[in-house]
Amino acid sequence: MILPVTPLSPPIVIAHRGASGLRPEHTLAAYDLAIEQGADFIEPDLVPTKDDVLVARHENYIDETTDVAAHPEFADRRTTRTIDGQTMTGWFVEDFTLAELKTLRAKERLPDLRPANTAFDGQFEIPTLAEIIALAKRRSTETGRTIGIYPETKHPTYFAQIGHPTDLLLVAALREAGWDSDRAPVFIQSFEVANLKRLHGLTKVRLIQLLAGRGGPADGAAPSYAQMITPAGLRAVTAYAYGIGPDKAMLWNGTTPTTLVRDAHALGLRLHPWTYRAENQFLPDRFRNGTDPAAQGDVAAEIAAGLRLGIDGFFTDYPATGVAARAAARAKPSE
């Protein structure tokens, strides 16, 4: 039995790329559905266009999430790039102006796992950060709830090296929205370290250090993510960040909790683990339903287990499930 632990902050539900289990990710439709389902924050991954407009894509590589390959006028934009040590061939956001990107349409990134989402292929544009902020503000007014945004700066070192200062663009957009305090409905997240330290000097918005189960920051600012979750590593994070966003697997050693929640909370760091998805492929064995990777297991139970550890929020592709799991945990605080 896992004894319930009180989080440092009331747990928030973060819609990972919107309600991306039900609509193509990083579209206004996915974000709007997430808000309708009760999400507290919507999460745009941000990459810059050729003319320095921040747009929402999981990666600057857009072959998997748009219909760019069906546009013969952009055939000559296909190229090979090395990004954070990984070489890829395809089409990249930074080679398109915003006007050109707006001629593309989004498509489902995981059609084998989420075939129902392909019914929406070709319907939605690539949204800008400004459009996402406007949606959050409009829906806050309409719902009477404060809808926040949780942007991630993707590959900030790579983009800085090719002349696109994404951190500065993000801070400018947030200031224009009136969001430049630790009370703003915003968290900024990054898997890198140096850009979060730079952002710490540029804005008062709360910062979240993302952590993966393997490897280390692409900017080389720390030897590994494993080192960063040691007590000394976490203490270093407190100098610039409000909390951490670990891979949800980092909360567990098999079915036994690790000390990560306890260690982070001891230093005042909040924890927002990622990403709770319903499909078997993304679930630990104990929460799966059969062997079909696309079948949906008991992600609500997985979220509930995390909440009992005392997490302060969580990313999910299924916000309605997350909201329901949080409500159930509040109604039944002990076992």
mmCIF file of C-alpha atoms in Angstrom, residues 58-323:
data_model
loop_
_atom_site.group_PDB
_atom_site.id
_atom_site.type_symbol
_atom_site.label_atom_id
_atom_site.label_comp_id
_atom_site.label_asym_id
_atom_site.label_seq_id
_atom_site.Cartn_x
_atom_site.Cartn_y
_atom_site.Cartn_z
ATOM 1 C CA HIS A 58 6.459 18.887 -30.921
ATOM 2 C CA GLU A 59 9.566 19.136 -33.088
ATOM 3 C CA ASN A 60 10.855 21.451 -35.775
ATOM 4 C CA TYR A 61 10.793 18.317 -37.972
ATOM 5 C CA ILE A 62 7.252 18.414 -39.368
ATOM 6 C CA ASP A 63 6.971 15.376 -41.638
ATOM 7 C CA GLU A 64 5.011 13.365 -39.056
ATOM 8 C CA THR A 65 2.580 16.067 -37.953
ATOM 9 C CA THR A 66 1.686 17.980 -41.139
ATOM 10 C CA ASP A 67 0.848 17.347 -44.782
ATOM 11 C CA VAL A 68 4.006 19.118 -45.977
ATOM 12 C CA ALA A 69 5.012 16.131 -48.141
ATOM 13 C CA ALA A 70 1.850 16.631 -50.201
ATOM 14 C CA HIS A 71 2.854 20.201 -51.136
ATOM 15 C CA PRO A 72 4.976 20.097 -54.304
ATOM 16 C CA GLU A 73 5.769 23.788 -53.941
ATOM 17 C CA PHE A 74 7.870 22.903 -50.882
ATOM 18 C CA ALA A 75 9.637 19.846 -52.315
ATOM 19 C CA ASP A 76 12.925 21.743 -52.511
ATOM 20 C CA ARG A 77 12.802 22.532 -48.779
ATOM 21 C CA ARG A 78 13.455 18.893 -47.888
ATOM 22 C CA THR A 79 16.892 18.731 -46.335
ATOM 23 C CA THR A 80 19.110 17.002 -43.771
ATOM 24 C CA ARG A 81 19.847 18.527 -40.377
ATOM 25 C CA THR A 82 21.677 17.427 -37.250
ATOM 26 C CA ILE A 83 19.801 18.556 -34.144
ATOM 27 C CA ASP A 84 21.141 17.781 -30.688
ATOM 28 C CA GLY A 85 23.281 15.022 -32.177
ATOM 29 C CA GLN A 86 20.483 13.376 -34.170
ATOM 30 C CA THR A 87 20.600 13.527 -37.975
ATOM 31 C CA MET A 88 17.211 13.759 -39.700
ATOM 32 C CA THR A 89 16.048 14.268 -43.271
ATOM 33 C CA GLY A 90 12.775 16.014 -43.987
ATOM 34 C CA TRP A 91 11.117 19.392 -43.646
ATOM 35 C CA PHE A 92 11.846 21.796 -40.773
ATOM 36 C CA VAL A 93 9.868 24.714 -39.367
ATOM 37 C CA GLU A 94 12.798 27.120 -39.495
ATOM 38 C CA ASP A 95 12.832 26.884 -43.299
ATOM 39 C CA PHE A 96 9.279 28.240 -43.618
ATOM 40 C CA THR A 97 7.766 31.644 -43.001
ATOM 41 C CA LEU A 98 4.610 31.767 -40.930
ATOM 42 C CA ALA A 99 2.557 32.498 -44.051
ATOM 43 C CA GLU A 100 3.949 29.375 -45.699
ATOM 44 C CA LEU A 101 3.335 27.223 -42.620
ATOM 45 C CA LYS A 102 -0.259 28.410 -42.498
ATOM 46 C CA THR A 103 -0.850 26.700 -45.857
ATOM 47 C CA LEU A 104 -0.088 23.325 -44.233
ATOM 48 C CA ARG A 105 -2.547 21.263 -42.236
ATOM 49 C CA ALA A 106 -1.985 19.120 -39.179
ATOM 50 C CA LYS A 107 -2.309 15.363 -39.094
ATOM 51 C CA GLU A 108 -2.262 12.679 -36.396
ATOM 52 C CA ARG A 109 1.287 11.779 -35.343
ATOM 53 C CA LEU A 110 0.419 8.290 -34.032
ATOM 54 C CA PRO A 111 -2.101 6.907 -36.551
ATOM 55 C CA ASP A 112 -1.445 3.267 -35.642
ATOM 56 C CA LEU A 113 -2.206 3.896 -31.966
ATOM 57 C CA ARG A 114 -4.898 6.538 -32.452
ATOM 58 C CA PRO A 115 -6.620 5.741 -35.757
ATOM 59 C CA ALA A 116 -9.779 7.647 -34.783
ATOM 60 C CA ASN A 117 -7.770 10.860 -34.745
ATOM 61 C CA THR A 118 -6.981 10.518 -38.440
ATOM 62 C CA ALA A 119 -10.575 11.582 -39.155
ATOM 63 C CA PHE A 120 -9.380 15.096 -38.289
ATOM 64 C CA ASP A 121 -6.337 15.060 -40.590
ATOM 65 C CA GLY A 122 -6.228 18.087 -42.851
ATOM 66 C CA GLN A 123 -8.675 20.186 -40.825
ATOM 67 C CA PHE A 124 -6.453 22.325 -38.605
ATOM 68 C CA GLU A 125 -3.689 24.880 -39.041
ATOM 69 C CA ILE A 126 -0.428 25.106 -37.130
ATOM 70 C CA PRO A 127 -1.174 27.592 -34.327
ATOM 71 C CA THR A 128 1.063 30.417 -33.200
ATOM 72 C CA LEU A 129 1.902 31.097 -29.565
ATOM 73 C CA ALA A 130 -0.111 34.319 -29.833
ATOM 74 C CA GLU A 131 -3.171 32.360 -30.969
ATOM 75 C CA ILE A 132 -2.769 29.911 -28.081
ATOM 76 C CA ILE A 133 -2.487 32.731 -25.551
ATOM 77 C CA ALA A 134 -5.597 34.354 -27.027
ATOM 78 C CA LEU A 135 -7.472 31.045 -26.734
ATOM 79 C CA ALA A 136 -6.452 30.592 -23.096
ATOM 80 C CA LYS A 137 -7.553 34.124 -22.225
ATOM 81 C CA ARG A 138 -10.849 33.869 -24.095
ATOM 82 C CA ARG A 139 -11.711 30.527 -22.561
ATOM 83 C CA SER A 140 -10.753 31.783 -19.111
ATOM 84 C CA THR A 141 -13.363 34.505 -19.506
ATOM 85 C CA GLU A 142 -15.960 32.085 -20.862
ATOM 86 C CA THR A 143 -15.456 29.340 -18.268
ATOM 87 C CA GLY A 144 -14.710 31.449 -15.216
ATOM 88 C CA ARG A 145 -11.590 29.317 -14.669
ATOM 89 C CA THR A 146 -8.018 30.502 -15.100
ATOM 90 C CA ILE A 147 -6.582 28.586 -18.047
ATOM 91 C CA GLY A 148 -2.805 28.703 -18.062
ATOM 92 C CA ILE A 149 -0.187 27.820 -20.642
ATOM 93 C CA TYR A 150 2.839 25.594 -20.087
ATOM 94 C CA PRO A 151 5.212 26.229 -23.013
ATOM 95 C CA GLU A 152 8.314 24.180 -23.681
ATOM 96 C CA THR A 153 11.264 25.696 -25.490
ATOM 97 C CA LYS A 154 12.403 23.028 -27.948
ATOM 98 C CA HIS A 155 16.106 22.749 -28.806
ATOM 99 C CA PRO A 156 16.960 26.273 -27.568
ATOM 100 C CA THR A 157 20.726 25.869 -28.024
ATOM 101 C CA TYR A 158 20.319 24.622 -31.591
ATOM 102 C CA PHE A 159 18.023 27.502 -32.479
ATOM 103 C CA ALA A 160 20.292 30.081 -30.832
ATOM 104 C CA GLN A 161 23.198 28.764 -32.891
ATOM 105 C CA ILE A 162 21.281 29.306 -36.148
ATOM 106 C CA GLY A 163 20.131 32.800 -35.183
ATOM 107 C CA HIS A 164 16.679 32.221 -33.677
ATOM 108 C CA PRO A 165 16.684 33.306 -29.988
ATOM 109 C CA THR A 166 13.574 31.460 -28.844
ATOM 110 C CA ASP A 167 13.922 32.429 -25.191
ATOM 111 C CA LEU A 168 13.760 36.132 -26.025
ATOM 112 C CA LEU A 169 10.790 35.602 -28.340
ATOM 113 C CA LEU A 170 8.914 33.722 -25.618
ATOM 114 C CA VAL A 171 9.573 36.281 -22.908
ATOM 115 C CA ALA A 172 8.489 39.095 -25.226
ATOM 116 C CA ALA A 173 5.224 37.296 -26.040
ATOM 117 C CA LEU A 174 4.487 36.639 -22.386
ATOM 118 C CA ARG A 175 5.149 40.254 -21.465
ATOM 119 C CA GLU A 176 2.820 41.395 -24.213
ATOM 120 C CA ALA A 177 0.184 39.138 -22.647
ATOM 121 C CA GLY A 178 0.809 40.735 -19.246
ATOM 122 C CA TRP A 179 2.469 37.614 -17.872
ATOM 123 C CA ASP A 180 5.785 38.368 -16.181
ATOM 124 C CA SER A 181 5.405 37.352 -12.555
ATOM 125 C CA ASP A 182 5.450 34.220 -10.434
ATOM 126 C CA ARG A 183 1.664 34.578 -10.163
ATOM 127 C CA ALA A 184 1.123 34.480 -13.923
ATOM 128 C CA PRO A 185 -0.725 31.378 -15.194
ATOM 129 C CA VAL A 186 2.418 30.189 -16.924
ATOM 130 C CA PHE A 187 5.187 27.655 -16.449
ATOM 131 C CA ILE A 188 8.145 27.560 -18.853
ATOM 132 C CA GLN A 189 9.809 24.167 -19.235
ATOM 133 C CA SER A 190 12.959 22.899 -20.887
ATOM 134 C CA PHE A 191 15.088 19.762 -21.008
ATOM 135 C CA GLU A 192 18.134 22.040 -21.244
ATOM 136 C CA VAL A 193 19.685 23.905 -18.334
ATOM 137 C CA ALA A 194 21.511 26.939 -19.659
ATOM 138 C CA ASN A 195 18.419 28.441 -21.260
ATOM 139 C CA LEU A 196 16.418 28.050 -18.033
ATOM 140 C CA LYS A 197 19.183 29.837 -16.164
ATOM 141 C CA ARG A 198 19.067 32.568 -18.804
ATOM 142 C CA LEU A 199 15.278 32.767 -18.533
ATOM 143 C CA HIS A 200 15.631 33.053 -14.763
ATOM 144 C CA GLY A 201 17.314 36.387 -15.371
ATOM 145 C CA LEU A 202 14.790 37.519 -17.994
ATOM 146 C CA THR A 203 11.416 36.759 -16.407
ATOM 147 C CA LYS A 204 9.754 36.099 -13.076
ATOM 148 C CA VAL A 205 7.539 33.389 -14.628
ATOM 149 C CA ARG A 206 7.967 30.004 -12.917
ATOM 150 C CA LEU A 207 10.442 27.650 -14.566
ATOM 151 C CA ILE A 208 10.400 23.847 -14.694
ATOM 152 C CA GLN A 209 13.458 21.691 -15.308
ATOM 153 C CA LEU A 210 12.445 18.701 -17.414
ATOM 154 C CA LEU A 211 14.184 15.396 -16.741
ATOM 155 C CA ALA A 212 14.364 12.267 -18.863
ATOM 156 C CA GLY A 213 14.999 8.741 -17.684
ATOM 157 C CA ARG A 214 18.114 8.476 -19.835
ATOM 158 C CA GLY A 215 20.847 10.740 -21.179
ATOM 159 C CA GLY A 216 21.440 14.321 -20.185
ATOM 160 C CA PRO A 217 20.759 17.913 -21.255
ATOM 161 C CA ALA A 218 21.609 18.592 -24.899
ATOM 162 C CA ASP A 219 23.514 21.704 -23.901
ATOM 163 C CA GLY A 220 25.934 19.640 -21.800
ATOM 164 C CA ALA A 221 25.262 21.767 -18.722
ATOM 165 C CA ALA A 222 24.970 18.652 -16.547
ATOM 166 C CA PRO A 223 26.592 15.241 -17.025
ATOM 167 C CA SER A 224 23.285 13.352 -16.907
ATOM 168 C CA TYR A 225 19.683 13.543 -15.758
ATOM 169 C CA ALA A 226 20.520 10.792 -13.260
ATOM 170 C CA GLN A 227 23.020 13.159 -11.642
ATOM 171 C CA MET A 228 20.436 15.932 -11.619
ATOM 172 C CA ILE A 229 18.031 13.933 -9.428
ATOM 173 C CA THR A 230 20.579 13.303 -6.702
ATOM 174 C CA PRO A 231 20.114 15.529 -3.627
ATOM 175 C CA ALA A 232 23.042 17.687 -4.777
ATOM 176 C CA GLY A 233 21.693 17.857 -8.323
ATOM 177 C CA LEU A 234 18.228 18.842 -7.164
ATOM 178 C CA ARG A 235 19.708 21.481 -4.880
ATOM 179 C CA ALA A 236 21.420 23.031 -7.904
ATOM 180 C CA VAL A 237 18.081 23.145 -9.737
ATOM 181 C CA THR A 238 16.527 25.189 -6.912
ATOM 182 C CA ALA A 239 18.809 28.096 -7.870
ATOM 183 C CA TYR A 240 16.816 28.769 -11.032
ATOM 184 C CA ALA A 241 13.681 26.614 -11.190
ATOM 185 C CA TYR A 242 10.373 26.343 -9.349
ATOM 186 C CA GLY A 243 10.086 22.628 -9.950
ATOM 187 C CA ILE A 244 10.960 19.598 -12.033
ATOM 188 C CA GLY A 245 9.157 17.657 -14.738
ATOM 189 C CA PRO A 246 10.465 14.089 -14.559
ATOM 190 C CA ASP A 247 9.604 11.155 -16.763
ATOM 191 C CA LYS A 248 6.842 9.402 -14.801
ATOM 192 C CA ALA A 249 8.929 6.223 -14.766
ATOM 193 C CA MET A 250 11.417 8.053 -12.527
ATOM 194 C CA LEU A 251 8.849 7.937 -9.717
ATOM 195 C CA TRP A 252 9.077 4.162 -9.506
ATOM 196 C CA ASN A 253 11.521 1.307 -9.171
ATOM 197 C CA GLY A 254 9.231 -1.419 -10.457
ATOM 198 C CA THR A 255 6.210 -1.067 -8.186
ATOM 199 C CA THR A 256 8.190 0.557 -5.367
ATOM 200 C CA PRO A 257 8.308 4.363 -5.172
ATOM 201 C CA THR A 258 11.686 6.011 -5.559
ATOM 202 C CA THR A 259 12.705 8.855 -3.268
ATOM 203 C CA LEU A 260 12.362 11.501 -5.991
ATOM 204 C CA VAL A 261 9.141 13.084 -4.706
ATOM 205 C CA ARG A 262 10.427 13.165 -1.143
ATOM 206 C CA ASP A 263 13.833 14.525 -2.152
ATOM 207 C CA ALA A 264 12.401 17.246 -4.396
ATOM 208 C CA HIS A 265 9.768 18.323 -1.874
ATOM 209 C CA ALA A 266 12.398 18.539 0.853
ATOM 210 C CA LEU A 267 14.001 21.290 -1.231
ATOM 211 C CA GLY A 268 10.717 23.015 -2.072
ATOM 212 C CA LEU A 269 10.640 21.814 -5.688
ATOM 213 C CA ARG A 270 7.290 20.919 -7.239
ATOM 214 C CA LEU A 271 6.937 17.816 -9.409
ATOM 215 C CA HIS A 272 4.937 17.641 -12.639
ATOM 216 C CA PRO A 273 5.709 14.221 -14.204
ATOM 217 C CA TRP A 274 5.086 13.361 -17.852
ATOM 218 C CA THR A 275 3.242 11.848 -19.702
ATOM 219 C CA TYR A 276 0.170 9.833 -18.696
ATOM 220 C CA ARG A 277 -1.294 8.173 -21.793
ATOM 221 C CA ALA A 278 -4.047 5.590 -22.004
ATOM 222 C CA GLU A 279 -2.584 3.261 -24.626
ATOM 223 C CA ASN A 280 -0.881 0.046 -23.471
ATOM 224 C CA GLN A 281 2.300 1.031 -25.274
ATOM 225 C CA PHE A 282 2.828 3.847 -22.772
ATOM 226 C CA LEU A 283 1.639 2.079 -19.603
ATOM 227 C CA PRO A 284 3.568 0.011 -17.059
ATOM 228 C CA ASP A 285 2.657 -3.679 -17.199
ATOM 229 C CA ARG A 286 0.406 -3.545 -14.143
ATOM 230 C CA PHE A 287 -1.918 -1.007 -15.774
ATOM 231 C CA ARG A 288 -2.174 -2.597 -19.234
ATOM 232 C CA ASN A 289 -5.241 -4.215 -20.751
ATOM 233 C CA GLY A 290 -4.144 -7.194 -22.834
ATOM 234 C CA THR A 291 -1.250 -7.128 -25.270
ATOM 235 C CA ASP A 292 -2.454 -4.868 -28.112
ATOM 236 C CA PRO A 293 -0.222 -1.759 -27.969
ATOM 237 C CA ALA A 294 -3.135 0.439 -29.101
ATOM 238 C CA ALA A 295 -5.632 -0.915 -26.563
ATOM 239 C CA GLN A 296 -6.359 1.363 -23.644
ATOM 240 C CA GLY A 297 -5.417 0.318 -20.155
ATOM 241 C CA ASP A 298 -6.064 1.854 -16.743
ATOM 242 C CA VAL A 299 -4.282 5.185 -16.985
ATOM 243 C CA ALA A 300 -6.601 6.571 -14.293
ATOM 244 C CA ALA A 301 -5.122 4.077 -11.838
ATOM 245 C CA GLU A 302 -1.604 5.049 -12.895
ATOM 246 C CA ILE A 303 -2.403 8.731 -12.310
ATOM 247 C CA ALA A 304 -3.968 7.871 -8.946
ATOM 248 C CA ALA A 305 -0.779 6.073 -7.917
ATOM 249 C CA GLY A 306 1.253 9.159 -8.787
ATOM 250 C CA LEU A 307 -1.102 11.413 -6.867
ATOM 251 C CA ARG A 308 -0.710 9.201 -3.788
ATOM 252 C CA LEU A 309 3.031 9.845 -4.006
ATOM 253 C CA GLY A 310 2.337 13.568 -3.627
ATOM 254 C CA ILE A 311 2.991 14.890 -7.128
ATOM 255 C CA ASP A 312 1.962 18.511 -7.677
ATOM 256 C CA GLY A 313 0.511 18.028 -11.151
ATOM 257 C CA PHE A 314 0.884 15.853 -14.204
ATOM 258 C CA PHE A 315 0.927 15.887 -17.993
ATOM 259 C CA THR A 316 -1.660 13.785 -19.780
ATOM 260 C CA ASP A 317 -2.940 13.258 -23.329
ATOM 261 C CA TYR A 318 -6.387 12.567 -21.831
ATOM 262 C CA PRO A 319 -7.366 15.566 -19.692
ATOM 263 C CA ALA A 320 -10.876 14.333 -18.860
ATOM 264 C CA THR A 321 -9.409 11.160 -17.380
ATOM 265 C CA GLY A 322 -6.854 13.208 -15.473
ATOM 266 C CA VAL A 323 -9.477 15.553 -14.061
#
